[in-house]
Structures are given as structure tokens and as C-alpha cells.
Amino acid sequence: MEIKITKTTSPKVKPKKGEKLGFGHIFTDHMFVMDYTEGQGWHDARIVPYGNIPLAPSAMVFHYGQEMFEGLKAYRGDDDKIYLFRPDMNAKRANNSNQRLCIPEIPEDIFVDAIKAVVDVDRDWVPSDEGTSLYIRPFVIATDEFLGVAPSKTYLFIIVLSPSGAYYESGLAPVGIWIEDEYVRAVRGGMGFAKTGGNYAASLIAQVKAHDSGYSQVLWLDGVERKYIEEVGAMNIMFKISGKVITPALNGSILPGITRNSIIHVCKEWGYEVEERKISVEELVAAAKDGSLEEVWGTGTAAVVSPVGKLRYMDDVMTIGDGGIGELTQKLYDELTGIQWGKREDPYGWRVEVK
Ligand code: PLP
Ligand code: COI
């Protein structure tokens, strides 16, 4: 694929070393853009200065939410090399989302090459402070000027980049999680497995409720029986119960996390028994009460491996272990981040250098 590159003539001031980045507030100098037109396919791949995009107010994405997005990171190693983590998995998941949303597929090699190209142009923006990275947000939006409910015939594929620190303000400190018993996020047959804005719009009301009660994230229950654990707003969830690692099975209504897949792999390599199955909230509360619930953590690109110190379900508030970071949680965090930042061996071949 040929990518036309137009560099900015007015580069922005980059965050200084040691400056607090937060998550998703700062954007780099450039972005990748590519058009889709029915009959022509994807065309005009280009890297241009980061900036606003002209869109008609009637553009379909504004009305019926036909869009998909992805999330991954670029990491700066001590050797100053820039690494991606399993970008091929994001390319595959993007197309699963695209398929569900009637958005044309993006060839996997083009998806990954586009990411590498724009990260390469903005490689000086990849931060170097401990725990920081360049968050990469590829997305596709429907752009037809049309108010009928139908798949658009034109789209834009864009990639923006954001130097970021920890997703949660608390960093690696354990988070408190609210198990939501009123609202649901997704149902099987819906689009819970796809990464698309509507799923996140549906989650906001419970997120606000949880925040107002002093919790940082929502843990969703299944949309039919409101009984089985699904996932958290921006991460998958895992439990260590009586020495076993247990996580909800991929059932169509939860996002197949790339971090989830990687952590399951590492746990199995380390000899842990891993069960991907239905887990009811009653089972969880019972395990918390009888002391067999040893650790809880979330997994996600933005959230990395995030310890959960407290869970609330209706009138039960459960403190996990001593409320601190569990031993396995810490080991998994160290292993995953070690591979991502190039500090550890990568026996799985997950790290991809941006050259
Ligand atoms: N679940 C949801 C709802 C998410 O938004 C994310 C973040 O991408 C995840 C799970 C974790 O997925 P991944 O590990 O691929 O980032
Ligand atoms: C990610 O971890 O990449 C995500 O997309 C989470 C996001 C909703 C902030």
C-alpha cells in the first residue's frame, strides 16, 4: 500500500519528561486517513497533520452510530526501539467488528502497516517515562450524507495517537468495582463482542452511578438473567478462586480482549488451571465470603493488568484479600509489561518492532 505523507509545518510542543500525561488527552502531530467508496474499495491512504475533519451534519455516523474502533499501544524500550503488542490481533478484531456493523473489511496487512507508518512518523512522541506509552486509536466512521437507516456506502478509516500514562488515576493501586444490577450493556446476538461506540454509550449511565458512589468502574452482568459475570467497562475480568484462574467465557456479548487472551496463555504456561466458563455473581459473593476468592484483576490495553481491591454487589461490599495487589496479579503485570516494553524475553513472539 502506498501512503502519501504530508508532514506538519507547525509541530506541537511535546509533553516533557516527567509530565503527567493522563489518558487520552494529548494528540500527536499526525494522523492516518484512508477513504472507502463503494465500487472503489479503500483508497487514498495518507498521513496528514492531526486536525479536524470536515463532515456533513447528515453524515450517517452521527445518526445511527455505524462505527468501529480499536485500541493498542506503542511502547518505547530501554533500547529506544518502538514496539507494538500483537497488532495482528487488533486487525482481526477490527474486521469482526466491521462485519457485525456492515462496515467493509480492512485487509489485515493494510491495517497493521497503517499503524506502523503513522507511529513511525510520530515516533518521537512515544513517551519514555515508566508506565507510559503511545495509545493508538484506529477507527472507522460512516460518512454518507443520508438519513435512511442502511449501511453507508462511504467511510473514513482514521488512526490518531495519544501519549498516555495509566488509564486509572490510581495507577496500579487497586480499584473498586461496582457490580451493576439495574442496567445491562449487551446481549448475545447484539454487538457486545464488537468494539463500537454504541456499547460504550450504553455503559455511561451506570458508570456515572458507580462514580457517584465512589467506584471507578462497572462490572456488567449478562443481559438476560442478570446473573452471570460479563466484563468491566474497559477491561475483561479474572478471578483467582482456590488457586484456579477463572474468567467468563467469550459468549458473544463480551469483548474478546487481546490482553485477556495473552494473560490466559501466560497463566497456562505457568501451570495454572484456567477455566473459561460462566460464573454467577452468587458464586463470586459466596467465594468472597468463604475466603476462597484470592485475587481479582482486570485486563485491557489501556488498563493493562489492573488489581481490583473491592467489589460491590447490592448490599455486599467485598474486600479482596487485604485490599492490596495480589501476588499473581503483580506477577502477571510484571510479565506482560516486561514483554511489552522489551524488558523481558518474549517467548510468544508477541512484540513487533516499528522500524
Ligand atoms: N472489554 C472492554 C469493554 C474494553 O473496552 C476493553 C478494551 O479494549 C477490553 C475489554 C480489553 O480488551 P483488550 O485487552 O483487547 O484491550
Ligand atoms: C482499550 O483498552 O484499548 C480500550 O479501548 C479501552 C477504552 C474504552 C479506553
Coordinates of C-alpha atoms and ligand atoms in Angstrom, one line a residue:
M1 CA 0.0 0.0 0.0
E2 CA 1.3 3.4 -0.9
I3 CA 0.9 6.0 1.8
K4 CA 1.3 9.7 0.9
I5 CA 2.9 11.6 3.8
T6 CA 2.4 15.3 4.4
K7 CA 4.2 16.5 7.5
T8 CA 3.1 19.3 9.6
T9 CA 4.8 22.6 9.3
S10 CA 3.9 23.6 12.8
P11 CA 4.8 20.8 15.2
K12 CA 3.3 20.9 18.7
V13 CA 5.3 21.1 21.9
K14 CA 5.6 17.5 23.2
P15 CA 5.0 16.7 26.8
K16 CA 8.2 17.0 28.9
K17 CA 9.8 14.0 30.6
G18 CA 8.1 13.5 34.0
E19 CA 5.0 15.5 32.9
K20 CA 1.7 13.7 34.0
L21 CA 0.1 12.6 30.8
G22 CA -3.2 11.1 32.0
F23 CA -5.1 9.0 29.4
G24 CA -6.3 10.2 26.0
H25 CA -6.0 14.0 26.4
I26 CA -3.0 14.8 24.2
F27 CA -2.7 14.1 20.5
T28 CA 0.4 13.9 18.3
D29 CA 1.3 15.9 15.2
H30 CA -0.1 13.4 12.6
M31 CA -2.9 11.0 11.8
F32 CA -3.5 8.3 9.2
V33 CA -6.6 8.7 7.0
M34 CA -8.0 6.5 4.3
D35 CA -11.3 6.6 2.3
Y36 CA -13.7 3.9 1.3
T37 CA -16.0 4.3 -1.6
E38 CA -18.4 1.6 -2.8
G39 CA -17.1 0.2 -6.1
Q40 CA -13.6 1.5 -5.5
G41 CA -12.7 0.0 -2.1
W42 CA -10.2 1.5 0.3
H43 CA -8.2 4.3 -1.3
D44 CA -6.1 7.4 -0.8
A45 CA -4.1 6.2 2.2
R46 CA -2.3 9.2 3.7
I47 CA -0.6 10.6 6.8
V48 CA -1.5 14.2 7.4
P49 CA -1.2 16.8 10.2
Y50 CA -3.6 16.0 13.1
G51 CA -6.6 18.2 12.8
N52 CA -10.4 18.5 12.4
I53 CA -12.1 16.6 9.6
P54 CA -14.9 18.1 7.6
L55 CA -18.1 16.0 7.8
A56 CA -21.6 16.8 6.8
P57 CA -24.1 17.1 9.7
S58 CA -26.1 14.4 7.8
A59 CA -23.1 12.0 7.9
M60 CA -24.6 8.7 8.9
V61 CA -22.2 8.1 11.8
F62 CA -23.9 10.9 13.7
H63 CA -27.3 9.4 13.5
Y64 CA -27.1 5.7 13.7
G65 CA -23.7 5.1 15.2
Q66 CA -22.2 3.0 12.4
E67 CA -18.6 3.0 13.6
M68 CA -16.0 0.7 15.0
F69 CA -12.8 1.4 16.9
E70 CA -9.7 -0.3 18.2
G71 CA -7.1 0.3 20.8
L72 CA -3.5 -0.7 21.1
K73 CA -0.2 0.9 22.3
A74 CA 3.3 1.6 21.1
Y75 CA 6.0 1.2 23.8
R76 CA 9.5 2.7 24.0
G77 CA 12.0 0.1 25.1
D78 CA 15.2 0.9 27.1
D79 CA 17.0 0.3 23.8
D80 CA 14.9 3.2 22.3
K81 CA 13.2 0.8 19.9
I82 CA 9.5 1.2 19.5
Y83 CA 7.3 -1.9 19.9
L84 CA 3.7 -2.8 19.3
F85 CA 2.0 -5.7 21.0
R86 CA 0.1 -8.2 18.9
P87 CA -1.2 -5.7 16.3
D88 CA -2.4 -8.6 14.1
M89 CA -5.0 -9.4 16.8
N90 CA -6.4 -5.9 16.6
A91 CA -6.6 -6.2 12.8
K92 CA -8.6 -9.4 13.2
R93 CA -10.9 -8.0 15.8
A94 CA -11.4 -4.8 13.8
N95 CA -12.8 -6.9 11.0
N96 CA -15.0 -8.9 13.3
S97 CA -16.5 -5.6 14.5
N98 CA -16.7 -4.4 10.9
Q99 CA -18.5 -7.5 9.8
R100 CA -21.1 -7.1 12.6
L101 CA -21.6 -3.4 11.7
C102 CA -21.8 -3.9 7.9
I103 CA -18.6 -1.9 7.5
P104 CA -16.3 -3.1 4.7
E105 CA -13.3 -5.1 5.9
I106 CA -9.8 -3.6 6.0
P107 CA -7.2 -6.1 4.8
E108 CA -5.2 -7.1 7.9
D109 CA -1.8 -6.2 6.4
I110 CA -3.1 -2.7 5.4
F111 CA -4.4 -2.2 9.0
V112 CA -1.1 -3.1 10.6
D113 CA 1.0 -1.3 8.0
A114 CA -1.0 1.9 8.5
I115 CA -0.4 1.7 12.3
K116 CA 3.3 1.2 11.8
A117 CA 3.6 4.0 9.3
V118 CA 1.9 6.7 11.4
V119 CA 3.7 5.6 14.6
D120 CA 6.9 5.8 12.7
V121 CA 6.2 9.3 11.6
D122 CA 5.4 10.3 15.2
R123 CA 7.9 8.0 16.9
D124 CA 9.4 10.9 18.9
W125 CA 6.0 11.2 20.6
V126 CA 6.3 7.8 22.2
P127 CA 7.0 8.7 25.8
S128 CA 9.8 7.1 27.9
D129 CA 8.7 7.6 31.5
E130 CA 7.9 4.3 33.4
G131 CA 4.5 3.0 32.6
T132 CA 3.8 5.5 29.8
S133 CA 3.1 4.6 26.1
L134 CA 1.6 5.9 22.9
Y135 CA -2.1 4.9 22.8
I136 CA -3.2 4.1 19.3
R137 CA -6.8 4.6 18.3
P138 CA -7.8 3.3 14.9
F139 CA -11.5 3.8 13.9
V140 CA -13.9 3.8 11.0
I141 CA -16.9 6.0 10.6
A142 CA -19.8 6.0 8.1
T143 CA -19.8 9.2 6.1
D144 CA -22.7 9.1 3.6
E145 CA -25.0 12.1 3.7
F146 CA -28.2 10.2 4.2
L147 CA -30.8 9.8 6.9
G148 CA -32.2 6.4 5.9
V149 CA -31.3 3.5 8.1
A150 CA -28.9 1.4 5.9
P151 CA -25.2 0.7 5.7
S152 CA -23.2 3.7 4.4
K153 CA -21.5 3.5 1.0
T154 CA -18.6 5.7 2.1
Y155 CA -16.3 5.5 5.1
L156 CA -13.3 7.1 6.7
F157 CA -10.6 5.0 8.4
I158 CA -8.5 7.2 10.8
I159 CA -5.8 6.5 13.3
V160 CA -4.9 9.0 16.0
L161 CA -2.2 8.7 18.6
S162 CA -2.1 9.9 22.2
P163 CA 0.8 9.7 24.6
S164 CA -0.7 8.4 27.8
G165 CA 0.0 7.3 31.3
A166 CA -2.1 5.0 33.5
Y167 CA -5.8 4.6 32.5
Y168 CA -6.9 4.8 36.1
E169 CA -5.9 7.8 38.1
S170 CA -4.9 5.5 40.9
G171 CA -2.2 3.9 38.6
L172 CA -1.5 0.3 39.8
A173 CA -3.3 0.9 43.1
P174 CA -6.3 -1.5 43.4
V175 CA -9.6 -0.2 42.0
G176 CA -13.1 -0.5 43.5
I177 CA -15.7 -2.0 41.2
W178 CA -19.5 -1.7 41.2
I179 CA -21.4 -4.8 40.0
E180 CA -24.4 -3.3 38.2
D181 CA -27.8 -4.8 38.9
E182 CA -30.1 -2.4 37.1
Y183 CA -28.7 -1.6 33.6
V184 CA -27.1 -4.0 31.1
R185 CA -24.5 -3.4 28.4
A186 CA -25.1 -6.0 25.8
V187 CA -27.0 -9.2 25.0
R188 CA -26.0 -12.2 23.0
G189 CA -27.0 -11.6 19.3
G190 CA -26.3 -7.9 19.9
M191 CA -22.9 -6.3 19.4
G192 CA -21.2 -6.8 22.8
F193 CA -18.3 -8.6 21.2
A194 CA -17.7 -5.7 18.8
K195 CA -15.7 -2.7 19.6
T196 CA -18.2 0.0 18.7
G197 CA -19.2 3.3 20.2
G198 CA -22.8 2.3 21.0
N199 CA -21.6 -0.3 23.6
Y200 CA -19.8 2.5 25.4
A201 CA -22.7 4.9 25.1
A202 CA -24.9 2.3 26.7
S203 CA -22.5 1.9 29.6
L204 CA -22.3 5.6 30.6
I205 CA -25.3 5.8 32.9
A206 CA -24.1 3.0 35.1
Q207 CA -20.6 4.4 35.0
V208 CA -21.9 7.7 36.3
K209 CA -23.8 5.9 39.0
A210 CA -20.8 3.9 40.1
H211 CA -18.6 7.0 40.2
D212 CA -21.1 8.9 42.3
S213 CA -20.9 6.0 44.8
G214 CA -17.1 6.1 44.9
Y215 CA -16.4 3.2 42.5
S216 CA -14.1 3.6 39.5
Q217 CA -15.7 1.1 37.1
V218 CA -18.7 -1.0 36.4
L219 CA -18.8 -4.8 36.2
W220 CA -21.6 -5.9 34.0
L221 CA -23.9 -8.9 34.4
D222 CA -25.4 -10.8 31.5
G223 CA -28.3 -9.0 29.9
V224 CA -30.8 -11.9 30.1
E225 CA -30.7 -13.4 33.6
R226 CA -28.6 -10.6 35.2
K227 CA -26.8 -13.4 37.0
Y228 CA -23.6 -14.2 35.2
I229 CA -20.4 -12.0 35.3
E230 CA -19.5 -10.5 31.9
E231 CA -16.8 -7.8 31.9
V232 CA -15.9 -4.4 33.1
G233 CA -16.4 -1.1 31.2
A234 CA -12.9 -1.0 29.7
M235 CA -11.4 -4.4 30.6
N236 CA -12.1 -8.1 31.0
I237 CA -12.2 -9.6 34.4
M238 CA -10.4 -12.6 36.0
F239 CA -10.7 -14.2 39.4
K240 CA -8.3 -16.5 41.3
I241 CA -10.5 -18.8 43.4
S242 CA -9.0 -21.7 45.4
G243 CA -5.8 -21.5 43.3
K244 CA -7.6 -21.6 39.9
V245 CA -7.9 -18.8 37.4
I246 CA -11.5 -18.3 36.3
T247 CA -12.8 -15.8 33.7
P248 CA -16.1 -15.5 31.9
A249 CA -16.1 -17.5 28.6
L250 CA -16.4 -15.5 25.3
N251 CA -20.2 -15.7 24.8
G252 CA -20.8 -13.1 22.1
S253 CA -21.7 -10.3 24.5
I254 CA -18.3 -9.5 25.9
L255 CA -15.2 -8.1 24.1
P256 CA -12.6 -10.7 23.2
G257 CA -9.7 -8.9 24.9
I258 CA -6.2 -9.3 23.5
T259 CA -4.8 -8.8 27.0
R260 CA -7.3 -11.5 28.2
N261 CA -6.1 -13.9 25.6
S262 CA -2.4 -13.1 26.4
I263 CA -2.9 -13.5 30.2
I264 CA -4.7 -16.8 29.8
H265 CA -1.8 -18.0 27.7
V266 CA 0.8 -16.9 30.3
C267 CA -1.2 -18.4 33.2
K268 CA -1.4 -21.8 31.4
E269 CA 2.3 -21.6 30.6
W270 CA 2.9 -21.1 34.4
G271 CA 1.0 -24.2 35.2
Y272 CA -2.3 -22.6 36.5
E273 CA -5.5 -24.3 35.7
V274 CA -7.6 -21.7 33.8
E275 CA -11.4 -22.1 33.4
E276 CA -13.2 -20.0 30.8
R277 CA -16.8 -20.5 31.9
K278 CA -20.0 -19.0 33.2
I279 CA -19.5 -17.6 36.7
S280 CA -22.5 -16.3 38.6
V281 CA -22.5 -13.4 40.9
E282 CA -23.8 -15.7 43.7
E283 CA -20.7 -17.9 43.2
L284 CA -18.5 -14.9 43.4
V285 CA -20.1 -13.5 46.5
A286 CA -20.0 -16.9 48.2
A287 CA -16.3 -17.3 47.3
A288 CA -15.6 -13.8 48.8
K289 CA -17.5 -14.8 51.9
D290 CA -15.8 -18.1 52.5
G291 CA -12.3 -16.7 51.7
S292 CA -11.7 -18.8 48.6
L293 CA -11.7 -15.6 46.4
E294 CA -8.0 -14.9 46.5
E295 CA -7.4 -12.3 43.8
V296 CA -9.4 -10.2 41.2
W297 CA -7.9 -8.3 38.3
G298 CA -8.9 -6.7 35.1
T299 CA -7.1 -7.0 31.8
G300 CA -7.1 -4.5 28.9
T301 CA -4.8 -2.5 26.7
A302 CA -5.5 0.8 28.5
A303 CA -5.9 -0.8 31.9
V304 CA -3.0 -3.3 31.4
V305 CA -3.4 -5.7 34.4
S306 CA -5.4 -3.8 37.0
P307 CA -5.8 -5.1 40.5
V308 CA -9.3 -5.0 42.0
G309 CA -9.4 -4.3 45.7
K310 CA -13.1 -4.1 46.3
L311 CA -16.3 -5.3 44.7
R312 CA -19.8 -4.2 45.5
Y313 CA -23.0 -6.1 44.7
M314 CA -26.3 -4.8 46.1
D315 CA -25.7 -4.8 49.9
D316 CA -22.5 -6.7 49.8
V317 CA -19.2 -4.9 49.8
M318 CA -16.3 -7.4 49.4
T319 CA -12.7 -6.6 50.1
I320 CA -10.4 -8.8 48.0
G321 CA -7.6 -10.3 50.1
D322 CA -6.2 -7.5 52.1
G323 CA -7.4 -4.9 49.5
G324 CA -3.9 -4.7 48.1
I325 CA -2.3 -6.1 44.9
G326 CA -2.5 -9.9 44.8
E327 CA 0.7 -11.9 44.2
L328 CA -0.3 -13.4 40.9
T329 CA -1.8 -10.1 39.7
Q330 CA 1.6 -8.4 40.3
K331 CA 3.5 -11.3 38.6
L332 CA 1.2 -11.1 35.6
Y333 CA 1.6 -7.3 35.4
D334 CA 5.4 -7.6 35.6
E335 CA 5.5 -10.3 32.9
L336 CA 3.1 -8.5 30.5
T337 CA 4.6 -5.1 30.8
G338 CA 8.1 -6.7 30.7
I339 CA 7.3 -8.2 27.3
Q340 CA 5.5 -5.0 26.0
W341 CA 8.4 -2.7 26.9
G342 CA 11.1 -5.1 25.8
K343 CA 12.5 -5.6 29.3
R344 CA 11.8 -9.3 29.2
E345 CA 12.2 -12.2 26.8
D346 CA 9.2 -12.6 24.5
P347 CA 8.8 -16.4 24.3
Y348 CA 5.5 -16.0 22.5
G349 CA 6.6 -13.7 19.7
W350 CA 4.1 -11.0 20.6
R351 CA 6.3 -8.0 20.3
V352 CA 6.5 -6.3 16.9
E353 CA 9.1 -3.6 16.3
V354 CA 8.2 -0.5 14.4
K355 CA 11.2 0.1 12.1
Ligands
PLP1 N1 -13.6 -5.0 27.4 C1 -13.9 -3.8 27.0 C2 -15.3 -3.4 27.1 C3 -12.9 -2.9 26.5 O1 -13.2 -1.7 26.1 C4 -11.6 -3.4 26.5 C5 -10.5 -2.5 26.0 O2 -10.1 -2.6 24.9 C6 -11.3 -4.7 26.9 C7 -12.3 -5.5 27.4 C8 -9.9 -5.3 26.9 O3 -9.5 -5.6 25.5 P1 -8.0 -5.5 25.1 O4 -7.3 -6.4 26.1 O5 -8.0 -6.1 23.7 O6 -7.6 -4.1 25.2
COI2 C1 -8.5 -0.1 25.3 O1 -8.1 -0.6 26.4 O2 -7.9 0.0 24.3 C2 -9.8 0.5 25.3 O3 -10.3 0.6 24.2 C3 -10.5 0.9 26.5 C4 -11.1 2.2 26.2 C5 -12.5 2.1 26.2 C6 -10.5 3.3 26.9

